[in-house]
Amino acid sequence: MKEQLSHLPPHKQKELQVLVEVLQKAIHKIDMIWLFGSYATGKWVEETTFENGTRFEYRSDYDILVILPYNDIKTHFKVERLIDKLEKTGLLNTRVSIIYHTLKEVNQALSYGSYFFGDIVKEGILLVKNSKKELAKPKPLTGAEKQQKAQEHFDQWFESASVFLKYSLAALENKDFKEGAFLLHQATERYFHTTLLVFTDYKAKQHDIDLLRNDVIRLDERFAEVFPQNTKEERDRFDLLKRAYIDARYRMKIYNITREELEYLGQRVALLKELTEEVCREKINSFLEE
Protein backbone atom coordinates (compact mmCIF):
# COMPACT_ATOMS: atom_id res chain seq x y z
CA MET A 1 0.00 0.00 0.00
CA LYS A 2 2.88 2.34 0.76
CA GLU A 3 4.05 2.36 -2.87
CA GLN A 4 0.49 2.95 -4.12
CA LEU A 5 0.18 6.02 -1.90
CA SER A 6 3.68 7.40 -2.38
CA HIS A 7 2.27 10.62 -3.88
CA LEU A 8 0.68 11.46 -0.51
CA PRO A 9 2.38 12.98 2.55
CA PRO A 10 3.45 10.40 5.18
CA HIS A 11 0.72 11.40 7.65
CA LYS A 12 -1.95 10.89 4.97
CA GLN A 13 -0.50 7.48 4.12
CA LYS A 14 -0.66 6.55 7.81
CA GLU A 15 -4.28 7.69 8.11
CA LEU A 16 -5.31 5.58 5.12
CA GLN A 17 -3.43 2.58 6.48
CA VAL A 18 -5.29 2.90 9.79
CA LEU A 19 -8.58 3.37 7.94
CA VAL A 20 -8.06 0.21 5.88
CA GLU A 21 -7.22 -1.75 9.03
CA VAL A 22 -10.45 -0.56 10.64
CA LEU A 23 -12.50 -1.57 7.60
CA GLN A 24 -10.96 -5.03 7.53
CA LYS A 25 -11.59 -5.41 11.25
CA ALA A 26 -15.21 -4.26 11.07
CA ILE A 27 -16.29 -6.11 7.93
CA HIS A 28 -16.21 -9.89 7.88
CA LYS A 29 -15.62 -10.25 4.14
CA ILE A 30 -14.28 -7.65 1.73
CA ASP A 31 -13.63 -8.20 -1.96
CA MET A 32 -11.91 -4.89 -2.70
CA ILE A 33 -11.20 -1.47 -1.21
CA TRP A 34 -10.63 1.42 -3.60
CA LEU A 35 -9.42 4.95 -2.92
CA PHE A 36 -10.85 7.33 -5.49
CA GLY A 37 -11.37 11.03 -5.98
CA SER A 38 -8.91 13.80 -5.19
CA TYR A 39 -6.61 11.82 -2.89
CA ALA A 40 -6.22 9.15 -5.55
CA THR A 41 -5.48 11.64 -8.33
CA GLY A 42 -3.28 13.93 -6.23
CA LYS A 43 -5.67 16.88 -6.50
CA TRP A 44 -6.80 17.10 -2.88
CA VAL A 45 -7.38 20.48 -1.27
CA GLU A 46 -6.89 21.76 2.27
CA GLU A 47 -7.22 25.52 2.39
CA THR A 48 -9.04 28.41 4.02
CA THR A 49 -9.90 31.57 2.09
CA PHE A 50 -11.59 34.87 2.91
CA GLU A 51 -13.82 36.76 0.48
CA ASN A 52 -15.48 40.03 1.50
CA GLY A 53 -14.99 39.14 5.14
CA THR A 54 -16.53 35.68 4.71
CA ARG A 55 -14.48 32.62 5.63
CA PHE A 56 -14.55 29.62 3.29
CA GLU A 57 -12.88 26.35 4.21
CA TYR A 58 -12.19 23.66 1.63
CA ARG A 59 -11.00 20.24 2.74
CA SER A 60 -11.08 17.13 0.59
CA ASP A 61 -12.44 13.85 1.95
CA TYR A 62 -11.00 10.39 1.61
CA ASP A 63 -13.34 8.80 -0.94
CA ILE A 64 -13.52 5.07 -0.36
CA LEU A 65 -15.37 2.35 -2.28
CA VAL A 66 -15.79 -0.92 -0.39
CA ILE A 67 -16.84 -3.87 -2.55
CA LEU A 68 -18.39 -6.76 -0.61
CA PRO A 69 -19.99 -10.14 -1.33
CA TYR A 70 -23.18 -8.81 0.27
CA ASN A 71 -24.25 -5.49 1.77
CA ASP A 72 -25.32 -5.22 5.40
CA ILE A 73 -26.42 -1.85 6.79
CA LYS A 74 -25.38 -2.92 10.30
CA THR A 75 -21.80 -3.07 9.08
CA HIS A 76 -22.00 0.56 7.94
CA PHE A 77 -22.98 1.69 11.44
CA LYS A 78 -20.17 -0.36 12.96
CA VAL A 79 -17.65 1.31 10.65
CA GLU A 80 -19.06 4.76 11.48
CA ARG A 81 -18.59 4.13 15.21
CA LEU A 82 -14.99 3.02 14.71
CA ILE A 83 -14.22 6.02 12.50
CA ASP A 84 -15.72 8.35 15.13
CA LYS A 85 -13.38 6.77 17.66
CA LEU A 86 -10.38 7.34 15.36
CA GLU A 87 -11.36 10.99 14.95
CA LYS A 88 -11.77 11.54 18.69
CA THR A 89 -8.39 9.95 19.45
CA GLY A 90 -6.65 12.02 16.76
CA LEU A 91 -5.66 9.06 14.58
CA LEU A 92 -7.83 10.35 11.74
CA ASN A 93 -8.01 14.07 10.95
CA THR A 94 -9.45 13.85 7.44
CA ARG A 95 -13.13 13.38 6.76
CA VAL A 96 -14.04 9.99 5.27
CA SER A 97 -16.75 9.32 2.70
CA ILE A 98 -17.43 5.61 2.19
CA ILE A 99 -19.77 3.93 -0.27
CA TYR A 100 -20.58 0.22 -0.18
CA HIS A 101 -21.54 -1.95 -3.14
CA THR A 102 -21.50 -5.60 -4.06
CA LEU A 103 -19.28 -6.82 -6.87
CA LYS A 104 -22.41 -7.60 -8.87
CA GLU A 105 -23.66 -4.02 -8.53
CA VAL A 106 -20.33 -2.52 -9.58
CA ASN A 107 -19.94 -4.85 -12.56
CA GLN A 108 -23.48 -4.16 -13.69
CA ALA A 109 -22.85 -0.42 -13.52
CA LEU A 110 -19.58 -0.76 -15.44
CA SER A 111 -21.25 -2.82 -18.16
CA TYR A 112 -23.93 -0.11 -18.52
CA GLY A 113 -21.32 2.58 -19.01
CA SER A 114 -21.42 4.27 -15.59
CA TYR A 115 -18.77 6.98 -15.79
CA PHE A 116 -18.71 7.18 -11.98
CA PHE A 117 -17.44 3.62 -11.56
CA GLY A 118 -15.52 3.85 -14.82
CA ASP A 119 -13.52 6.76 -13.41
CA ILE A 120 -12.82 4.81 -10.21
CA VAL A 121 -11.34 1.95 -12.20
CA LYS A 122 -9.41 4.36 -14.43
CA GLU A 123 -8.12 6.85 -11.84
CA GLY A 124 -8.59 5.14 -8.47
CA ILE A 125 -6.11 3.17 -6.39
CA LEU A 126 -6.85 -0.43 -5.42
CA LEU A 127 -5.84 -0.67 -1.75
CA VAL A 128 -7.12 -4.18 -0.98
CA LYS A 129 -8.03 -7.13 -3.21
CA ASN A 130 -9.16 -10.32 -1.51
CA SER A 131 -11.33 -11.73 -4.28
CA LYS A 132 -10.13 -13.69 -7.27
CA LYS A 133 -13.02 -12.25 -9.24
CA GLU A 134 -12.30 -9.31 -11.52
CA LEU A 135 -14.20 -6.15 -12.29
CA ALA A 136 -16.01 -5.95 -15.60
CA LYS A 137 -14.43 -3.96 -18.37
CA PRO A 138 -15.99 -0.48 -18.36
CA LYS A 139 -18.21 0.25 -21.33
CA PRO A 140 -16.84 3.40 -22.98
CA LEU A 141 -19.29 6.23 -23.63
CA THR A 142 -18.94 9.04 -26.12
CA GLY A 143 -19.28 12.63 -24.99
CA ALA A 144 -22.70 12.74 -26.63
CA GLU A 145 -23.84 9.65 -24.72
CA LYS A 146 -22.63 11.12 -21.42
CA GLN A 147 -24.41 14.35 -22.25
CA GLN A 148 -27.66 12.51 -22.92
CA LYS A 149 -27.47 10.65 -19.59
CA ALA A 150 -26.66 13.85 -17.72
CA GLN A 151 -29.55 15.69 -19.38
CA GLU A 152 -31.96 12.91 -18.42
CA HIS A 153 -30.78 13.06 -14.81
CA PHE A 154 -31.18 16.83 -14.79
CA ASP A 155 -34.67 16.81 -16.29
CA GLN A 156 -35.94 14.28 -13.76
CA TRP A 157 -34.34 15.51 -10.54
CA PHE A 158 -34.37 19.27 -11.08
CA GLU A 159 -38.10 19.20 -11.83
CA SER A 160 -38.76 17.04 -8.77
CA ALA A 161 -36.79 19.42 -6.53
CA SER A 162 -38.61 22.44 -7.93
CA VAL A 163 -42.00 20.88 -7.19
CA PHE A 164 -41.03 20.46 -3.52
CA LEU A 165 -39.81 24.06 -3.43
CA LYS A 166 -43.16 25.22 -4.82
CA TYR A 167 -45.07 23.17 -2.23
CA SER A 168 -42.92 24.60 0.58
CA LEU A 169 -44.03 28.12 -0.40
CA ALA A 170 -47.66 27.01 -0.20
CA ALA A 171 -47.03 25.56 3.27
CA LEU A 172 -45.50 28.86 4.33
CA GLU A 173 -48.57 30.76 3.16
CA ASN A 174 -50.77 28.32 5.10
CA LYS A 175 -48.60 28.87 8.21
CA ASP A 176 -47.70 25.16 8.29
CA PHE A 177 -44.07 25.90 9.06
CA LYS A 178 -42.97 22.38 10.03
CA GLU A 179 -44.37 20.90 6.84
CA GLY A 180 -42.74 23.73 4.91
CA ALA A 181 -39.38 22.91 6.50
CA PHE A 182 -39.67 19.25 5.52
CA LEU A 183 -40.60 20.18 1.95
CA LEU A 184 -37.61 22.55 1.79
CA HIS A 185 -35.37 19.73 2.98
CA GLN A 186 -36.67 17.53 0.17
CA ALA A 187 -36.08 20.28 -2.38
CA THR A 188 -32.54 20.81 -1.09
CA GLU A 189 -31.74 17.10 -1.13
CA ARG A 190 -33.02 16.75 -4.69
CA TYR A 191 -31.12 19.79 -5.98
CA PHE A 192 -27.93 18.32 -4.51
CA HIS A 193 -28.68 14.93 -6.09
CA THR A 194 -29.33 16.68 -9.41
CA THR A 195 -25.80 18.07 -9.43
CA LEU A 196 -24.21 14.83 -8.26
CA LEU A 197 -26.01 12.80 -10.93
CA VAL A 198 -25.15 15.24 -13.72
CA PHE A 199 -21.48 15.30 -12.74
CA THR A 200 -20.94 11.67 -11.72
CA ASP A 201 -23.87 9.56 -12.93
CA TYR A 202 -24.16 8.31 -9.34
CA LYS A 203 -26.73 8.80 -6.58
CA ALA A 204 -25.72 7.86 -3.07
CA LYS A 205 -28.33 6.53 -0.64
CA GLN A 206 -27.99 9.66 1.44
CA HIS A 207 -30.48 12.05 3.05
CA ASP A 208 -28.01 14.03 5.17
CA ILE A 209 -27.93 17.40 3.41
CA ASP A 210 -24.77 18.37 5.31
CA LEU A 211 -22.87 15.50 3.68
CA LEU A 212 -24.52 16.17 0.32
CA ARG A 213 -23.56 19.84 0.60
CA ASN A 214 -19.92 18.85 1.07
CA ASP A 215 -20.16 16.55 -1.95
CA VAL A 216 -21.40 19.27 -4.30
CA ILE A 217 -18.90 21.82 -2.96
CA ARG A 218 -16.16 19.43 -4.04
CA LEU A 219 -17.63 19.54 -7.54
CA ASP A 220 -18.03 23.33 -7.64
CA GLU A 221 -16.91 25.68 -4.86
CA ARG A 222 -19.73 28.12 -5.62
CA PHE A 223 -22.08 25.88 -3.65
CA ALA A 224 -20.30 26.88 -0.42
CA GLU A 225 -21.97 30.29 -0.65
CA VAL A 226 -25.54 28.97 -0.76
CA PHE A 227 -25.70 27.91 2.89
CA PRO A 228 -22.95 29.96 4.57
CA GLN A 229 -21.64 28.60 7.88
CA ASN A 230 -19.79 31.63 9.22
CA THR A 231 -22.05 32.64 12.11
CA LYS A 232 -23.87 30.65 14.77
CA GLU A 233 -27.19 31.87 13.37
CA GLU A 234 -26.32 30.60 9.87
CA ARG A 235 -25.22 27.23 11.25
CA ASP A 236 -28.31 26.93 13.46
CA ARG A 237 -30.66 27.69 10.59
CA PHE A 238 -29.00 25.15 8.32
CA ASP A 239 -29.25 22.65 11.17
CA LEU A 240 -33.00 23.35 11.32
CA LEU A 241 -33.23 22.42 7.65
CA LYS A 242 -31.10 19.32 8.15
CA ARG A 243 -33.20 18.11 11.10
CA ALA A 244 -36.47 18.71 9.26
CA TYR A 245 -36.14 15.37 7.44
CA ILE A 246 -36.89 13.49 10.68
CA ASP A 247 -37.91 15.97 13.36
CA ALA A 248 -40.47 17.98 11.38
CA ARG A 249 -42.43 14.76 10.81
CA TYR A 250 -41.77 12.41 13.73
CA ARG A 251 -40.59 14.66 16.57
CA MET A 252 -42.98 17.53 16.10
CA LYS A 253 -43.17 18.31 19.83
CA ILE A 254 -39.47 19.19 19.98
CA TYR A 255 -39.07 20.68 16.49
CA ASN A 256 -39.86 24.37 16.16
CA ILE A 257 -39.23 26.78 13.30
CA THR A 258 -40.44 30.37 12.93
CA ARG A 259 -41.77 32.12 9.85
CA GLU A 260 -38.62 34.22 9.71
CA GLU A 261 -36.38 31.15 9.80
CA LEU A 262 -38.43 29.36 7.16
CA GLU A 263 -38.44 32.42 4.90
CA TYR A 264 -34.66 32.68 5.21
CA LEU A 265 -34.20 29.02 4.33
CA GLY A 266 -36.63 29.37 1.43
CA GLN A 267 -34.50 32.19 0.03
CA ARG A 268 -31.35 30.06 0.32
CA VAL A 269 -33.00 27.11 -1.43
CA ALA A 270 -34.18 29.45 -4.20
CA LEU A 271 -30.52 30.46 -4.65
CA LEU A 272 -29.59 26.78 -4.67
CA LYS A 273 -32.09 26.24 -7.48
CA GLU A 274 -30.52 29.00 -9.59
CA LEU A 275 -26.97 27.81 -9.00
CA THR A 276 -27.87 24.16 -9.61
CA GLU A 277 -29.32 25.02 -13.00
CA GLU A 278 -26.32 27.18 -13.93
CA VAL A 279 -23.68 24.67 -12.84
CA CYS A 280 -25.46 21.69 -14.39
CA ARG A 281 -25.99 23.47 -17.72
CA GLU A 282 -22.27 24.21 -17.84
CA LYS A 283 -21.40 20.58 -17.09
CA ILE A 284 -23.89 19.14 -19.58
CA ASN A 285 -22.50 21.34 -22.35
CA SER A 286 -18.92 20.35 -21.45
CA PHE A 287 -19.43 16.66 -22.26
CA LEU A 288 -19.28 17.36 -26.00
CA GLU A 289 -15.77 18.76 -25.50
CA GLU A 290 -14.45 15.37 -24.33
Short mmCIF file of C-alpha atoms in Angstrom, two decimals, residues 17-149:
data_model
loop_
_atom_site.label_atom_id
_atom_site.label_comp_id
_atom_site.label_asym_id
_atom_site.label_seq_id
_atom_site.Cartn_x
_atom_site.Cartn_y
_atom_site.Cartn_z
CA GLN A 17 -3.43 2.58 6.48
CA VAL A 18 -5.29 2.90 9.79
CA LEU A 19 -8.58 3.37 7.94
CA VAL A 20 -8.06 0.21 5.88
CA GLU A 21 -7.22 -1.75 9.03
CA VAL A 22 -10.45 -0.56 10.64
CA LEU A 23 -12.50 -1.57 7.60
CA GLN A 24 -10.96 -5.03 7.53
CA LYS A 25 -11.59 -5.41 11.25
CA ALA A 26 -15.21 -4.26 11.07
CA ILE A 27 -16.29 -6.11 7.93
CA HIS A 28 -16.21 -9.89 7.88
CA LYS A 29 -15.62 -10.25 4.14
CA ILE A 30 -14.28 -7.65 1.73
CA ASP A 31 -13.63 -8.20 -1.96
CA MET A 32 -11.91 -4.89 -2.70
CA ILE A 33 -11.20 -1.47 -1.21
CA TRP A 34 -10.63 1.42 -3.60
CA LEU A 35 -9.42 4.95 -2.92
CA PHE A 36 -10.85 7.33 -5.49
CA GLY A 37 -11.37 11.03 -5.98
CA SER A 38 -8.91 13.80 -5.19
CA TYR A 39 -6.61 11.82 -2.89
CA ALA A 40 -6.22 9.15 -5.55
CA THR A 41 -5.48 11.64 -8.33
CA GLY A 42 -3.28 13.93 -6.23
CA LYS A 43 -5.67 16.88 -6.50
CA TRP A 44 -6.80 17.10 -2.88
CA VAL A 45 -7.38 20.48 -1.27
CA GLU A 46 -6.89 21.76 2.27
CA GLU A 47 -7.22 25.52 2.39
CA THR A 48 -9.04 28.41 4.02
CA THR A 49 -9.90 31.57 2.09
CA PHE A 50 -11.59 34.87 2.91
CA GLU A 51 -13.82 36.76 0.48
CA ASN A 52 -15.48 40.03 1.50
CA GLY A 53 -14.99 39.14 5.14
CA THR A 54 -16.53 35.68 4.71
CA ARG A 55 -14.48 32.62 5.63
CA PHE A 56 -14.55 29.62 3.29
CA GLU A 57 -12.88 26.35 4.21
CA TYR A 58 -12.19 23.66 1.63
CA ARG A 59 -11.00 20.24 2.74
CA SER A 60 -11.08 17.13 0.59
CA ASP A 61 -12.44 13.85 1.95
CA TYR A 62 -11.00 10.39 1.61
CA ASP A 63 -13.34 8.80 -0.94
CA ILE A 64 -13.52 5.07 -0.36
CA LEU A 65 -15.37 2.35 -2.28
CA VAL A 66 -15.79 -0.92 -0.39
CA ILE A 67 -16.84 -3.87 -2.55
CA LEU A 68 -18.39 -6.76 -0.61
CA PRO A 69 -19.99 -10.14 -1.33
CA TYR A 70 -23.18 -8.81 0.27
CA ASN A 71 -24.25 -5.49 1.77
CA ASP A 72 -25.32 -5.22 5.40
CA ILE A 73 -26.42 -1.85 6.79
CA LYS A 74 -25.38 -2.92 10.30
CA THR A 75 -21.80 -3.07 9.08
CA HIS A 76 -22.00 0.56 7.94
CA PHE A 77 -22.98 1.69 11.44
CA LYS A 78 -20.17 -0.36 12.96
CA VAL A 79 -17.65 1.31 10.65
CA GLU A 80 -19.06 4.76 11.48
CA ARG A 81 -18.59 4.13 15.21
CA LEU A 82 -14.99 3.02 14.71
CA ILE A 83 -14.22 6.02 12.50
CA ASP A 84 -15.72 8.35 15.13
CA LYS A 85 -13.38 6.77 17.66
CA LEU A 86 -10.38 7.34 15.36
CA GLU A 87 -11.36 10.99 14.95
CA LYS A 88 -11.77 11.54 18.69
CA THR A 89 -8.39 9.95 19.45
CA GLY A 90 -6.65 12.02 16.76
CA LEU A 91 -5.66 9.06 14.58
CA LEU A 92 -7.83 10.35 11.74
CA ASN A 93 -8.01 14.07 10.95
CA THR A 94 -9.45 13.85 7.44
CA ARG A 95 -13.13 13.38 6.76
CA VAL A 96 -14.04 9.99 5.27
CA SER A 97 -16.75 9.32 2.70
CA ILE A 98 -17.43 5.61 2.19
CA ILE A 99 -19.77 3.93 -0.27
CA TYR A 100 -20.58 0.22 -0.18
CA HIS A 101 -21.54 -1.95 -3.14
CA THR A 102 -21.50 -5.60 -4.06
CA LEU A 103 -19.28 -6.82 -6.87
CA LYS A 104 -22.41 -7.60 -8.87
CA GLU A 105 -23.66 -4.02 -8.53
CA VAL A 106 -20.33 -2.52 -9.58
CA ASN A 107 -19.94 -4.85 -12.56
CA GLN A 108 -23.48 -4.16 -13.69
CA ALA A 109 -22.85 -0.42 -13.52
CA LEU A 110 -19.58 -0.76 -15.44
CA SER A 111 -21.25 -2.82 -18.16
CA TYR A 112 -23.93 -0.11 -18.52
CA GLY A 113 -21.32 2.58 -19.01
CA SER A 114 -21.42 4.27 -15.59
CA TYR A 115 -18.77 6.98 -15.79
CA PHE A 116 -18.71 7.18 -11.98
CA PHE A 117 -17.44 3.62 -11.56
CA GLY A 118 -15.52 3.85 -14.82
CA ASP A 119 -13.52 6.76 -13.41
CA ILE A 120 -12.82 4.81 -10.21
CA VAL A 121 -11.34 1.95 -12.20
CA LYS A 122 -9.41 4.36 -14.43
CA GLU A 123 -8.12 6.85 -11.84
CA GLY A 124 -8.59 5.14 -8.47
CA ILE A 125 -6.11 3.17 -6.39
CA LEU A 126 -6.85 -0.43 -5.42
CA LEU A 127 -5.84 -0.67 -1.75
CA VAL A 128 -7.12 -4.18 -0.98
CA LYS A 129 -8.03 -7.13 -3.21
CA ASN A 130 -9.16 -10.32 -1.51
CA SER A 131 -11.33 -11.73 -4.28
CA LYS A 132 -10.13 -13.69 -7.27
CA LYS A 133 -13.02 -12.25 -9.24
CA GLU A 134 -12.30 -9.31 -11.52
CA LEU A 135 -14.20 -6.15 -12.29
CA ALA A 136 -16.01 -5.95 -15.60
CA LYS A 137 -14.43 -3.96 -18.37
CA PRO A 138 -15.99 -0.48 -18.36
CA LYS A 139 -18.21 0.25 -21.33
CA PRO A 140 -16.84 3.40 -22.98
CA LEU A 141 -19.29 6.23 -23.63
CA THR A 142 -18.94 9.04 -26.12
CA GLY A 143 -19.28 12.63 -24.99
CA ALA A 144 -22.70 12.74 -26.63
CA GLU A 145 -23.84 9.65 -24.72
CA LYS A 146 -22.63 11.12 -21.42
CA GLN A 147 -24.41 14.35 -22.25
CA GLN A 148 -27.66 12.51 -22.92
CA LYS A 149 -27.47 10.65 -19.59
#
